[in-house]
Amino acid sequence: MTTEATNWAADGEQTVELLDFDDDQQDTENVALESGDTTEETLEWATEISDAGTEEVTVASENNTHSEDVTVEQAPDDPFFDVTIDDIDAVVDAGETITIDYTVENTGDESATQDIVVEVDGETEATDDVSLDGGADTSETVTYDTDDGDVPEIDLTVATDDDTATETVAVEDDLDPADFTVTIDDVDDSVDAGETVTVDYTVENTGEAPDSQDIVVEVDGETEATDDISLDGGDDTSETVTYDTDDGDVPEIDLTVATDDDTATETVAVAGPTLAVDGLAEAFPDGQQGDDYGTATLTVTESNDITAANLSVELTVEGEEADEPIVANATALEDLRNESTTAEVDIGVIESADTYEATATVDADDVDPVTETHIFTVDPVETSTLTELTIAGQGNSAAIDEGDTADIAVDVENVGPVTDDITVDLTIANGESTTDSRMVSLDPGATESITFEDAIDGLVPGSYAVTVDTANDTLTGDLAVEVERTIDDEDDRELDAPGDYNLEDDLEFDGAENPGLSIEGSDVRVDGGGNTVSAADTPAISVTDEASATISNLSISTTDNTSAVDVGANATVTVDELTLAADPAAETAGVMTVDEETDADGTTLSFEATAVSIAANASPPAAPDDHEQLNRSFEAEPTDDADGVDAELADLEVSYAEADLDGVDEDTVDLWKHDGDAWTDVENATVDTDENVVTANITDFSTFGVFGEASDDDDDDDGGGSGGGTGGGQASAGTATFELVETELSDTTLEVDDSLERITAEVENTGDASGETELEFIVDDAVLASQNVDLEDGENETVELTDIALEEFDPGEYEYAIRLDDDEARGTLTIEETLSELTVTVTDADGTPIPHATIDIGDETATSDDSGTAVFDLAEGAYTLETAADGYHEEQTALTVDGDESVSIALESVETDPSDDDTGDSSDTDEDATPGLGAGTAITALVALIIVFIITRRQDK
């Protein structure tokens, strides 16, 4: 680029520079000229590809500039042959041919010719000469025949002079051929005509060789869709296809998915009109013979928005006892689509008592008939009723002794409108049945008593169901034929009939040859008569499943591992005064044995039991610490067949004697359970010291014993003594002492009118007796909440007092106490004024937010954020708000805070004083300066710039 520069001022020197499109300096020349001289200079700019385009180029001196538009053209790209492999077999068997599809593209701008070389493992297999214009491409195919030497893989490369592409192909020995199996995973079972069927299917190549096949979807043999799928050996793919049904597909279509090797077919139901019929139940209610059923109105509905053409409804009514239908009617109806219509059929009087089936069938074109049925009963007119069933003169429940004879009587009344012969049937059943009948003729409203004389005669002991019935009525009762028998060693041990079984002497049982008593019937009553049953290796008494019994006044002595009474899973037993005794084992350290100096000769129990085994225990574990034995212990465990049944030992009573209390504080007597490691007292046990009985309900089983704390020697006599007792000669019952283990308030700082959400206190009775105390919450000597706490000795409980009102307290600090009779915890509760949220927004006169403004209110100071906002939490009251910001006048605002609110403060800007302008006086001049020119200026102007741009474009060929 050539430019001329002329100096129109004094001699001097300046720099002339060339600026490119982005005003970046590309070249400079220092020019020195005498006044009035002109010179020509050449400046250069080497352009780049990124500079392509038309923009202004500028030449500038210190006093003048000149610009011209310059176009920089894009230089063409060299030819470049890019190669890609488009498709190639991933896996082949040795001996198969590999087909390689590839594309070569000239990504440059100029035409060229290159050799395309195909190599296998570095060895050239094919060469092709390709000529391409700039931007053109060509796709080619080449093949390679594999052999055993190519196993297991080859690298196949397609190369140009500029680029290469390589793929690895696995070459395998003897691959199994591809086998495309197809399964339909999911398809709609049924659709309405017009809806779309969605088919999900999976194609799997169960062979080893890769392959491509067309997957064909057919509907009723017609192709609906085709999809080309390629799969490697062992691979699968899941696809979805849809088919839109129409009326021509009713009632069903066969949908098939097929490969070259396999097919899968599913049948889809295509519904036409959807029909329904209603009204049968309303038209045919249950009734009595002679009722007039009038006209039956049936409602027929099409709900699928498809026209039901040639529509008809048929109604039939048939009785079980009738030879032919009493109603048979067919009615044609108008076509229906998404609407309802009615059909009326005359029924009239139904004269015969029977069970009837009413059937309505609706039919139309292109739809299966729809049938609805309704069963109704037409009863005969009632003619008789039974009352006052009396069995053996005892009512509808009776018991007689074995061998007794008795009558059964019943009253029968004719409640019908006409005289009738009424048959009365009697059945007495217990496995096998005995029956009898009587007939009586009664006028309307007449009643007669029917007696079945000696109906009860010769019945074996057992429980019987008694039934008396007529055609219209039934009465039931129950009869027990009871035994009264004395049990001795010669008797059958199976007690299977209700009645009384008495022991008149002691019995001994010792195993399979001589088993114990087996109670197998209901209401079996065993009276031991104070005698003893001894048992070894067999339960003394077994009560089988479903049996029930009462056992009283009996002692049972057993050896180790022998139960006294086994109660079956669904059996029930009531035991009164059963004494358990055991042959004590040799006295061993660490176990409790019977004290020979006491009168104790066993443990006497009363209870009700289900699914429990009871046994004596001669050697239970040693007594708990600081306790004495009362020589009363036993074992209780669920029976072997108790799975799924709640085993229970209810209303258990364990008796003890006065002699057992020697050295024992009776007020501490309790029932204990041994868990295998230690004794624990039974929580629900109670003691009646007047009756000398310990009572409990047991559902958790083990070894049980009765123990009491040792009494002081000074309290053994009958006096008040000085031991702190309760008088009357009894030992002290101990003292309950309550302590606060831990306390917690949900919050110790609240606002005026708030409520305290919760107080939690863990209270423990650390004394040696049960007792009651009151938990109180006290603030400023005022009891705000309280609750009674009742605890056994050693027990603790977490107590909560909730929603405690504090409205009466002004702001301040208050002493609070959580107090028991024996303990208290103290703390400080702070009540604060209720705070309101004040939001202050600072703006200028135009409403523009002012950030960093200083805001003072009361004792609080804040700085506004970028939105001009600051937030304060303030007590209610009157305040002065002071707002200041740089460049603005300070503002004071009076306001009252009474709840959450917002306020906006607009500040006025401070005006600039014109007298503050310190612009210098421009009248001073430099004496040495050239008139009209700045000091030191050598060249004041370039009057003209003559610019010649020379752009040289070089192209690399």
XYZ file of C-alpha atoms in Angstrom, residues 383-388 409-415 422-424 438-443 445-450 468-470 473 475:
33
model
C -98.705 -72.966 57.075
C -96.918 -73.910 60.288
C -94.639 -72.643 63.025
C -92.942 -74.474 65.937
C -92.566 -73.261 69.550
C -91.676 -74.556 73.010
C -92.280 -82.328 73.127
C -92.955 -79.388 70.816
C -95.899 -77.057 70.083
C -97.000 -76.666 66.445
C -99.356 -73.946 65.126
C -101.113 -73.633 61.775
C -100.481 -70.062 60.657
C -98.705 -80.817 59.114
C -95.851 -83.333 59.393
C -93.466 -82.869 62.342
C -95.853 -87.221 63.709
C -98.695 -85.801 61.602
C -101.354 -83.455 62.937
C -104.335 -81.821 61.182
C -104.877 -78.243 62.302
C -107.386 -75.577 61.468
C -104.809 -70.498 63.946
C -104.947 -73.782 65.928
C -102.021 -74.988 68.109
C -101.290 -78.508 69.412
C -98.520 -80.016 71.505
C -96.809 -83.018 69.928
C -87.601 -80.764 65.148
C -88.889 -79.399 61.830
C -91.878 -78.983 59.529
C -90.050 -74.119 60.443
C -86.276 -75.789 66.137
